[in-house]
Amino acid sequence: DTEVTQTPKHLVMGMTNKKSLKCEQHMGHRAMYWYKQKAKKPPELMFVYSYEKLSINESVPSRFSPECPNSSLLNLHLHALQPEDSALYLCASSQVFTGATSRVFGPGTRLTVL
Amino acid sequence: AQSVTQLGSHVSVSEGALVLLRCNYSSSVPPYLFWYVQYPNQGLQLLLKYTSAATLVKGINGFEAEFKKSETSFHLTKPSAHMSDAAEYFCAVSDIQGAQKLVFGQGTRLTINP
């Protein structure tokens, strides 16, 4: 298994809803990432987990809450989002968290906040 | 801090013509450099990676890139464009000291004309 899977593919939510994005990999990677990508822009790093511990939080608003239950799973809990949070949310993984290792990206979740 | 500049936000070539996508980097230490491709409504896929071994790096789908330290460049080429190459291409440099983050360029949209 050489891929990162993400569910759901599309998500529409209101500003008062609570929802979660899920990411899974079975490559034995020990680093996992959340990125946010707006249209026609490069991905922006949000969070990095290394060996199931939060390693980097890029000053992301608290309405985004990451969770890493085990080495294969990564969740992103969403609450009280704003319309400007609408974007493609990409999960990625790498063997370890170093600059030298290439990230394997999932297909993304297209989020629309109404 | 490391950075990359992709020259040309949009490149258009004819099918069968040479593809050249330009990337210049800024780094105070020898960098690791990556090219990723993103097809519409998909995640990013690694095309190739430079890790200080051979300066000419061959990737998937017939793409290659040459690391030129004197020019601080890592341009992506393909001898003969195919319609299926139409996509967004991102050059990235890794921060191999300090935060270990991947820094993306702004992207180049490649259009193939029949």
PDB file of C-alpha atoms in Angstrom:
ATOM      1  CA  ASP A   1       0.000   0.000   0.000  1.00  0.00           C
ATOM      2  CA  THR A   2       1.711   3.186  -1.191  1.00  0.00           C
ATOM      3  CA  GLU A   3      -0.999   5.767  -0.844  1.00  0.00           C
ATOM      4  CA  VAL A   4      -2.607   8.208   1.537  1.00  0.00           C
ATOM      5  CA  THR A   5      -6.392   8.072   1.686  1.00  0.00           C
ATOM      6  CA  GLN A   6      -8.678  10.890   2.817  1.00  0.00           C
ATOM      7  CA  THR A   7     -12.361  10.962   3.655  1.00  0.00           C
ATOM      8  CA  PRO A   8     -14.678  12.510   2.794  1.00  0.00           C
ATOM      9  CA  LYS A   9     -13.819  13.738  -0.717  1.00  0.00           C
ATOM     10  CA  HIS A  10     -16.224  16.663  -0.392  1.00  0.00           C
ATOM     11  CA  LEU A  11     -17.720  18.320   2.669  1.00  0.00           C
ATOM     12  CA  VAL A  12     -20.230  21.161   2.968  1.00  0.00           C
ATOM     13  CA  MET A  13     -20.825  22.556   6.428  1.00  0.00           C
ATOM     14  CA  GLY A  14     -22.419  25.495   8.120  1.00  0.00           C
ATOM     15  CA  MET A  15     -20.574  27.826  10.411  1.00  0.00           C
ATOM     16  CA  THR A  16     -22.078  26.213  13.520  1.00  0.00           C
ATOM     17  CA  ASN A  17     -21.400  22.606  12.517  1.00  0.00           C
ATOM     18  CA  LYS A  18     -18.787  20.248  13.904  1.00  0.00           C
ATOM     19  CA  LYS A  19     -17.189  17.871  11.421  1.00  0.00           C
ATOM     20  CA  SER A  20     -13.983  15.859  11.045  1.00  0.00           C
ATOM     21  CA  LEU A  21     -11.629  15.070   8.200  1.00  0.00           C
ATOM     22  CA  LYS A  22      -9.847  11.723   8.221  1.00  0.00           C
ATOM     23  CA  CYS A  23      -6.528  10.643   6.772  1.00  0.00           C
ATOM     24  CA  GLU A  24      -4.962   7.175   6.737  1.00  0.00           C
ATOM     25  CA  GLN A  25      -1.706   5.639   5.516  1.00  0.00           C
ATOM     26  CA  HIS A  26      -0.281   2.137   5.817  1.00  0.00           C
ATOM     27  CA  MET A  27       3.246   2.787   4.574  1.00  0.00           C
ATOM     28  CA  GLY A  28       4.766   2.779   8.059  1.00  0.00           C
ATOM     29  CA  HIS A  29       5.435   6.499   7.841  1.00  0.00           C
ATOM     30  CA  ARG A  30       5.997   8.215  11.199  1.00  0.00           C
ATOM     31  CA  ALA A  31       5.333  11.799  10.095  1.00  0.00           C
ATOM     32  CA  MET A  32       1.945  13.111   9.004  1.00  0.00           C
ATOM     33  CA  TYR A  33       0.894  16.557   7.838  1.00  0.00           C
ATOM     34  CA  TRP A  34      -2.150  18.726   7.226  1.00  0.00           C
ATOM     35  CA  TYR A  35      -2.004  21.336   4.477  1.00  0.00           C
ATOM     36  CA  LYS A  36      -4.575  23.892   3.332  1.00  0.00           C
ATOM     37  CA  GLN A  37      -4.694  24.840  -0.333  1.00  0.00           C
ATOM     38  CA  LYS A  38      -6.689  27.741  -1.760  1.00  0.00           C
ATOM     39  CA  ALA A  39      -7.435  27.893  -5.476  1.00  0.00           C
ATOM     40  CA  LYS A  40      -4.427  28.660  -7.683  1.00  0.00           C
ATOM     41  CA  LYS A  41      -2.082  28.736  -4.663  1.00  0.00           C
ATOM     42  CA  PRO A  42       0.521  26.324  -3.284  1.00  0.00           C
ATOM     43  CA  PRO A  43      -0.277  24.213  -0.228  1.00  0.00           C
ATOM     44  CA  GLU A  44       0.189  25.931   3.133  1.00  0.00           C
ATOM     45  CA  LEU A  45       1.411  23.835   6.042  1.00  0.00           C
ATOM     46  CA  MET A  46      -0.947  23.715   9.020  1.00  0.00           C
ATOM     47  CA  PHE A  47       0.248  20.931  11.352  1.00  0.00           C
ATOM     48  CA  VAL A  48       2.980  18.306  11.555  1.00  0.00           C
ATOM     49  CA  TYR A  49       2.847  15.166  13.661  1.00  0.00           C
ATOM     50  CA  SER A  50       6.037  13.234  14.274  1.00  0.00           C
ATOM     51  CA  TYR A  51       5.783   9.853  16.024  1.00  0.00           C
ATOM     52  CA  GLU A  52       2.186  10.724  16.958  1.00  0.00           C
ATOM     53  CA  LYS A  53       3.229  13.927  18.728  1.00  0.00           C
ATOM     54  CA  LEU A  54       2.339  17.402  17.484  1.00  0.00           C
ATOM     55  CA  SER A  55       5.597  18.867  16.242  1.00  0.00           C
ATOM     56  CA  ILE A  56       4.513  21.993  14.382  1.00  0.00           C
ATOM     57  CA  ASN A  57       1.404  24.177  14.587  1.00  0.00           C
ATOM     58  CA  GLU A  58       1.677  27.009  12.079  1.00  0.00           C
ATOM     59  CA  SER A  59      -0.390  29.386  14.234  1.00  0.00           C
ATOM     60  CA  VAL A  60      -3.595  27.799  12.991  1.00  0.00           C
ATOM     61  CA  PRO A  61      -6.840  29.115  14.574  1.00  0.00           C
ATOM     62  CA  SER A  62      -8.239  26.929  17.340  1.00  0.00           C
ATOM     63  CA  ARG A  63     -11.343  26.161  15.288  1.00  0.00           C
ATOM     64  CA  PHE A  64      -9.057  23.582  13.615  1.00  0.00           C
ATOM     65  CA  SER A  65      -8.067  20.815  16.013  1.00  0.00           C
ATOM     66  CA  PRO A  66      -5.739  18.016  14.859  1.00  0.00           C
ATOM     67  CA  GLU A  67      -5.567  14.572  16.385  1.00  0.00           C
ATOM     68  CA  CYS A  68      -3.259  11.630  15.751  1.00  0.00           C
ATOM     69  CA  PRO A  69      -4.803   8.531  17.400  1.00  0.00           C
ATOM     70  CA  ASN A  70      -2.070   6.196  16.113  1.00  0.00           C
ATOM     71  CA  SER A  71       0.764   6.065  13.608  1.00  0.00           C
ATOM     72  CA  SER A  72      -1.593   5.355  10.681  1.00  0.00           C
ATOM     73  CA  LEU A  73      -4.386   7.833  11.328  1.00  0.00           C
ATOM     74  CA  LEU A  74      -4.675  11.588  11.348  1.00  0.00           C
ATOM     75  CA  ASN A  75      -7.838  13.568  11.971  1.00  0.00           C
ATOM     76  CA  LEU A  76      -8.691  17.231  11.639  1.00  0.00           C
ATOM     77  CA  HIS A  77     -11.659  18.322  13.759  1.00  0.00           C
ATOM     78  CA  LEU A  78     -13.518  21.373  12.515  1.00  0.00           C
ATOM     79  CA  HIS A  79     -15.772  23.641  14.578  1.00  0.00           C
ATOM     80  CA  ALA A  80     -17.254  27.082  14.006  1.00  0.00           C
ATOM     81  CA  LEU A  81     -15.481  27.572  10.711  1.00  0.00           C
ATOM     82  CA  GLN A  82     -15.689  30.714   8.601  1.00  0.00           C
ATOM     83  CA  PRO A  83     -16.458  30.926   4.856  1.00  0.00           C
ATOM     84  CA  GLU A  84     -12.824  31.882   4.221  1.00  0.00           C
ATOM     85  CA  ASP A  85     -11.829  28.431   5.517  1.00  0.00           C
ATOM     86  CA  SER A  86     -13.269  26.915   2.353  1.00  0.00           C
ATOM     87  CA  ALA A  87     -10.358  25.195   0.611  1.00  0.00           C
ATOM     88  CA  LEU A  88      -8.818  21.877  -0.368  1.00  0.00           C
ATOM     89  CA  TYR A  89      -7.386  20.185   2.722  1.00  0.00           C
ATOM     90  CA  LEU A  90      -4.516  17.866   1.942  1.00  0.00           C
ATOM     91  CA  CYS A  91      -3.045  15.227   4.179  1.00  0.00           C
ATOM     92  CA  ALA A  92       0.488  13.972   3.580  1.00  0.00           C
ATOM     93  CA  SER A  93       2.914  11.552   5.163  1.00  0.00           C
ATOM     94  CA  SER A  94       6.647  10.854   5.049  1.00  0.00           C
ATOM     95  CA  GLN A  95       8.946   8.191   6.475  1.00  0.00           C
ATOM     96  CA  VAL A  96      10.167  10.602   9.127  1.00  0.00           C
ATOM     97  CA  PHE A  97       9.926  14.324   9.686  1.00  0.00           C
ATOM     98  CA  THR A  98      12.991  15.751   7.990  1.00  0.00           C
ATOM     99  CA  GLY A  99      13.435  18.160   5.135  1.00  0.00           C
ATOM    100  CA  ALA A 100      15.096  15.429   3.090  1.00  0.00           C
ATOM    101  CA  THR A 101      12.138  13.074   2.942  1.00  0.00           C
ATOM    102  CA  SER A 102       9.539  13.464   0.238  1.00  0.00           C
ATOM    103  CA  ARG A 103       5.922  13.808   1.277  1.00  0.00           C
ATOM    104  CA  VAL A 104       3.245  11.491  -0.097  1.00  0.00           C
ATOM    105  CA  PHE A 105       0.010  13.437  -0.538  1.00  0.00           C
ATOM    106  CA  GLY A 106      -3.555  12.257  -0.364  1.00  0.00           C
ATOM    107  CA  PRO A 107      -6.218  13.372  -2.863  1.00  0.00           C
ATOM    108  CA  GLY A 108      -7.626  15.963  -0.476  1.00  0.00           C
ATOM    109  CA  THR A 109     -10.991  16.930   0.972  1.00  0.00           C
ATOM    110  CA  ARG A 110     -12.775  19.803  -0.753  1.00  0.00           C
ATOM    111  CA  LEU A 111     -14.366  21.803   2.075  1.00  0.00           C
ATOM    112  CA  THR A 112     -17.074  24.403   1.563  1.00  0.00           C
ATOM    113  CA  VAL A 113     -18.223  26.501   4.529  1.00  0.00           C
ATOM    114  CA  LEU A 114     -21.568  28.221   4.082  1.00  0.00           C
TER     115      LEU A 114
ATOM    116  CA  ALA B   1      15.419  30.926   5.055  1.00  0.00           C
ATOM    117  CA  GLN B   2      14.972  28.838   1.950  1.00  0.00           C
ATOM    118  CA  SER B   3      12.668  29.965  -0.862  1.00  0.00           C
ATOM    119  CA  VAL B   4      11.859  29.097  -4.450  1.00  0.00           C
ATOM    120  CA  THR B   5      10.757  31.243  -7.361  1.00  0.00           C
ATOM    121  CA  GLN B   6       8.956  29.735 -10.310  1.00  0.00           C
ATOM    122  CA  LEU B   7       9.284  31.920 -13.375  1.00  0.00           C
ATOM    123  CA  GLY B   8       6.021  32.045 -15.272  1.00  0.00           C
ATOM    124  CA  SER B   9       2.704  31.304 -13.628  1.00  0.00           C
ATOM    125  CA  HIS B  10       1.421  29.895 -16.921  1.00  0.00           C
ATOM    126  CA  VAL B  11       3.299  28.069 -19.668  1.00  0.00           C
ATOM    127  CA  SER B  12       1.669  26.905 -22.882  1.00  0.00           C
ATOM    128  CA  VAL B  13       3.307  24.493 -25.352  1.00  0.00           C
ATOM    129  CA  SER B  14       2.186  22.458 -28.333  1.00  0.00           C
ATOM    130  CA  GLU B  15       1.830  18.701 -28.125  1.00  0.00           C
ATOM    131  CA  GLY B  16       5.194  17.147 -28.978  1.00  0.00           C
ATOM    132  CA  ALA B  17       7.164  20.283 -28.106  1.00  0.00           C
ATOM    133  CA  LEU B  18       9.757  20.679 -25.392  1.00  0.00           C
ATOM    134  CA  VAL B  19       8.466  21.462 -21.913  1.00  0.00           C
ATOM    135  CA  LEU B  20      10.629  23.769 -19.771  1.00  0.00           C
ATOM    136  CA  LEU B  21       9.417  24.918 -16.363  1.00  0.00           C
ATOM    137  CA  ARG B  22      11.775  27.196 -14.477  1.00  0.00           C
ATOM    138  CA  CYS B  23      12.624  27.122 -10.794  1.00  0.00           C
ATOM    139  CA  ASN B  24      15.239  29.127  -8.928  1.00  0.00           C
ATOM    140  CA  TYR B  25      15.978  28.569  -5.286  1.00  0.00           C
ATOM    141  CA  SER B  26      17.519  30.488  -2.454  1.00  0.00           C
ATOM    142  CA  SER B  27      19.307  28.553   0.241  1.00  0.00           C
ATOM    143  CA  SER B  28      22.226  29.153   2.538  1.00  0.00           C
ATOM    144  CA  VAL B  29      23.022  25.439   2.657  1.00  0.00           C
ATOM    145  CA  PRO B  30      23.002  22.719  -0.006  1.00  0.00           C
ATOM    146  CA  PRO B  31      19.299  22.157  -0.598  1.00  0.00           C
ATOM    147  CA  TYR B  32      17.024  19.260  -1.232  1.00  0.00           C
ATOM    148  CA  LEU B  33      14.752  20.152  -4.150  1.00  0.00           C
ATOM    149  CA  PHE B  34      11.514  18.623  -5.353  1.00  0.00           C
ATOM    150  CA  TRP B  35       9.084  18.891  -8.240  1.00  0.00           C
ATOM    151  CA  TYR B  36       5.455  17.951  -7.618  1.00  0.00           C
ATOM    152  CA  VAL B  37       2.584  17.799 -10.098  1.00  0.00           C
ATOM    153  CA  GLN B  38      -1.076  18.397  -9.299  1.00  0.00           C
ATOM    154  CA  TYR B  39      -3.780  17.339 -11.720  1.00  0.00           C
ATOM    155  CA  PRO B  40      -7.177  19.048 -11.424  1.00  0.00           C
ATOM    156  CA  ASN B  41      -9.064  18.148  -8.250  1.00  0.00           C
ATOM    157  CA  GLN B  42      -6.282  15.859  -7.031  1.00  0.00           C
ATOM    158  CA  GLY B  43      -3.472  15.871  -4.509  1.00  0.00           C
ATOM    159  CA  LEU B  44       0.197  16.438  -5.273  1.00  0.00           C
ATOM    160  CA  GLN B  45       2.341  13.707  -6.799  1.00  0.00           C
ATOM    161  CA  LEU B  46       6.125  13.640  -6.562  1.00  0.00           C
ATOM    162  CA  LEU B  47       7.781  13.884  -9.995  1.00  0.00           C
ATOM    163  CA  LEU B  48      11.408  13.875  -8.876  1.00  0.00           C
ATOM    164  CA  LYS B  49      13.764  14.855  -6.108  1.00  0.00           C
ATOM    165  CA  TYR B  50      17.350  16.140  -5.881  1.00  0.00           C
ATOM    166  CA  THR B  51      19.288  14.918  -2.863  1.00  0.00           C
ATOM    167  CA  SER B  52      22.872  15.956  -3.643  1.00  0.00           C
ATOM    168  CA  ALA B  53      23.751  12.821  -5.619  1.00  0.00           C
ATOM    169  CA  ALA B  54      23.587  13.135  -9.435  1.00  0.00           C
ATOM    170  CA  THR B  55      22.871  16.665 -10.658  1.00  0.00           C
ATOM    171  CA  LEU B  56      20.644  15.348 -13.469  1.00  0.00           C
ATOM    172  CA  VAL B  57      17.617  13.758 -11.899  1.00  0.00           C
ATOM    173  CA  LYS B  58      15.186  11.593 -13.843  1.00  0.00           C
ATOM    174  CA  GLY B  59      11.611  11.356 -12.669  1.00  0.00           C
ATOM    175  CA  ILE B  60       8.340   9.801 -13.660  1.00  0.00           C
ATOM    176  CA  ASN B  61       6.426  10.373 -16.895  1.00  0.00           C
ATOM    177  CA  GLY B  62       9.578  11.292 -18.855  1.00  0.00           C
ATOM    178  CA  PHE B  63      10.416  14.393 -16.807  1.00  0.00           C
ATOM    179  CA  GLU B  64      13.894  15.309 -15.667  1.00  0.00           C
ATOM    180  CA  ALA B  65      15.547  18.224 -13.891  1.00  0.00           C
ATOM    181  CA  GLU B  66      19.100  19.474 -13.617  1.00  0.00           C
ATOM    182  CA  PHE B  67      20.537  20.993 -10.463  1.00  0.00           C
ATOM    183  CA  LYS B  68      22.838  23.910 -11.311  1.00  0.00           C
ATOM    184  CA  LYS B  69      24.459  25.332  -8.209  1.00  0.00           C
ATOM    185  CA  SER B  70      26.115  28.208 -10.071  1.00  0.00           C
ATOM    186  CA  GLU B  71      22.724  29.363 -11.352  1.00  0.00           C
ATOM    187  CA  THR B  72      20.752  28.305  -8.229  1.00  0.00           C
ATOM    188  CA  SER B  73      18.323  26.630 -10.584  1.00  0.00           C
ATOM    189  CA  PHE B  74      16.423  23.365 -10.809  1.00  0.00           C
ATOM    190  CA  HIS B  75      14.482  23.608 -14.060  1.00  0.00           C
ATOM    191  CA  LEU B  76      12.087  20.827 -15.089  1.00  0.00           C
ATOM    192  CA  THR B  77      12.114  19.542 -18.675  1.00  0.00           C
ATOM    193  CA  LYS B  78      10.417  16.968 -20.862  1.00  0.00           C
ATOM    194  CA  PRO B  79      11.485  16.474 -24.486  1.00  0.00           C
ATOM    195  CA  SER B  80       8.020  15.944 -25.932  1.00  0.00           C
ATOM    196  CA  ALA B  81       4.808  17.216 -24.316  1.00  0.00           C
ATOM    197  CA  HIS B  82       1.731  15.046 -24.143  1.00  0.00           C
ATOM    198  CA  MET B  83      -1.826  16.201 -23.599  1.00  0.00           C
ATOM    199  CA  SER B  84      -1.868  14.332 -20.288  1.00  0.00           C
ATOM    200  CA  ASP B  85       0.924  16.610 -18.966  1.00  0.00           C
ATOM    201  CA  ALA B  86      -1.525  19.487 -18.534  1.00  0.00           C
ATOM    202  CA  ALA B  87      -1.468  20.233 -14.810  1.00  0.00           C
ATOM    203  CA  GLU B  88      -0.099  22.531 -12.103  1.00  0.00           C
ATOM    204  CA  TYR B  89       3.571  22.042 -11.284  1.00  0.00           C
ATOM    205  CA  PHE B  90       5.166  23.048  -7.985  1.00  0.00           C
ATOM    206  CA  CYS B  91       8.857  23.362  -7.242  1.00  0.00           C
ATOM    207  CA  ALA B  92       9.777  23.009  -3.562  1.00  0.00           C
ATOM    208  CA  VAL B  93      12.876  23.330  -1.414  1.00  0.00           C
ATOM    209  CA  SER B  94      13.276  21.696   1.923  1.00  0.00           C
ATOM    210  CA  ASP B  95      14.560  23.343   5.021  1.00  0.00           C
ATOM    211  CA  ILE B  96      17.098  20.701   6.036  1.00  0.00           C
ATOM    212  CA  GLN B  97      18.274  22.696   9.014  1.00  0.00           C
ATOM    213  CA  GLY B  98      15.964  24.042  11.635  1.00  0.00           C
ATOM    214  CA  ALA B  99      12.273  23.526  11.032  1.00  0.00           C
ATOM    215  CA  GLN B 100      12.615  20.851   8.294  1.00  0.00           C
ATOM    216  CA  LYS B 101       9.642  22.293   6.412  1.00  0.00           C
ATOM    217  CA  LEU B 102       8.927  22.022   2.692  1.00  0.00           C
ATOM    218  CA  VAL B 103       8.684  25.447   1.028  1.00  0.00           C
ATOM    219  CA  PHE B 104       6.679  25.578  -2.203  1.00  0.00           C
ATOM    220  CA  GLY B 105       6.925  27.935  -5.123  1.00  0.00           C
ATOM    221  CA  GLN B 106       3.785  29.630  -6.412  1.00  0.00           C
ATOM    222  CA  GLY B 107       3.244  27.022  -9.100  1.00  0.00           C
ATOM    223  CA  THR B 108       3.219  26.979 -12.895  1.00  0.00           C
ATOM    224  CA  ARG B 109       0.147  25.945 -14.837  1.00  0.00           C
ATOM    225  CA  LEU B 110       1.122  23.951 -17.945  1.00  0.00           C
ATOM    226  CA  THR B 111      -1.287  23.970 -20.868  1.00  0.00           C
ATOM    227  CA  ILE B 112      -0.785  21.682 -23.877  1.00  0.00           C
ATOM    228  CA  ASN B 113      -2.147  22.805 -27.237  1.00  0.00           C
ATOM    229  CA  PRO B 114      -3.194  20.095 -29.707  1.00  0.00           C
TER     230      PRO B 114
END
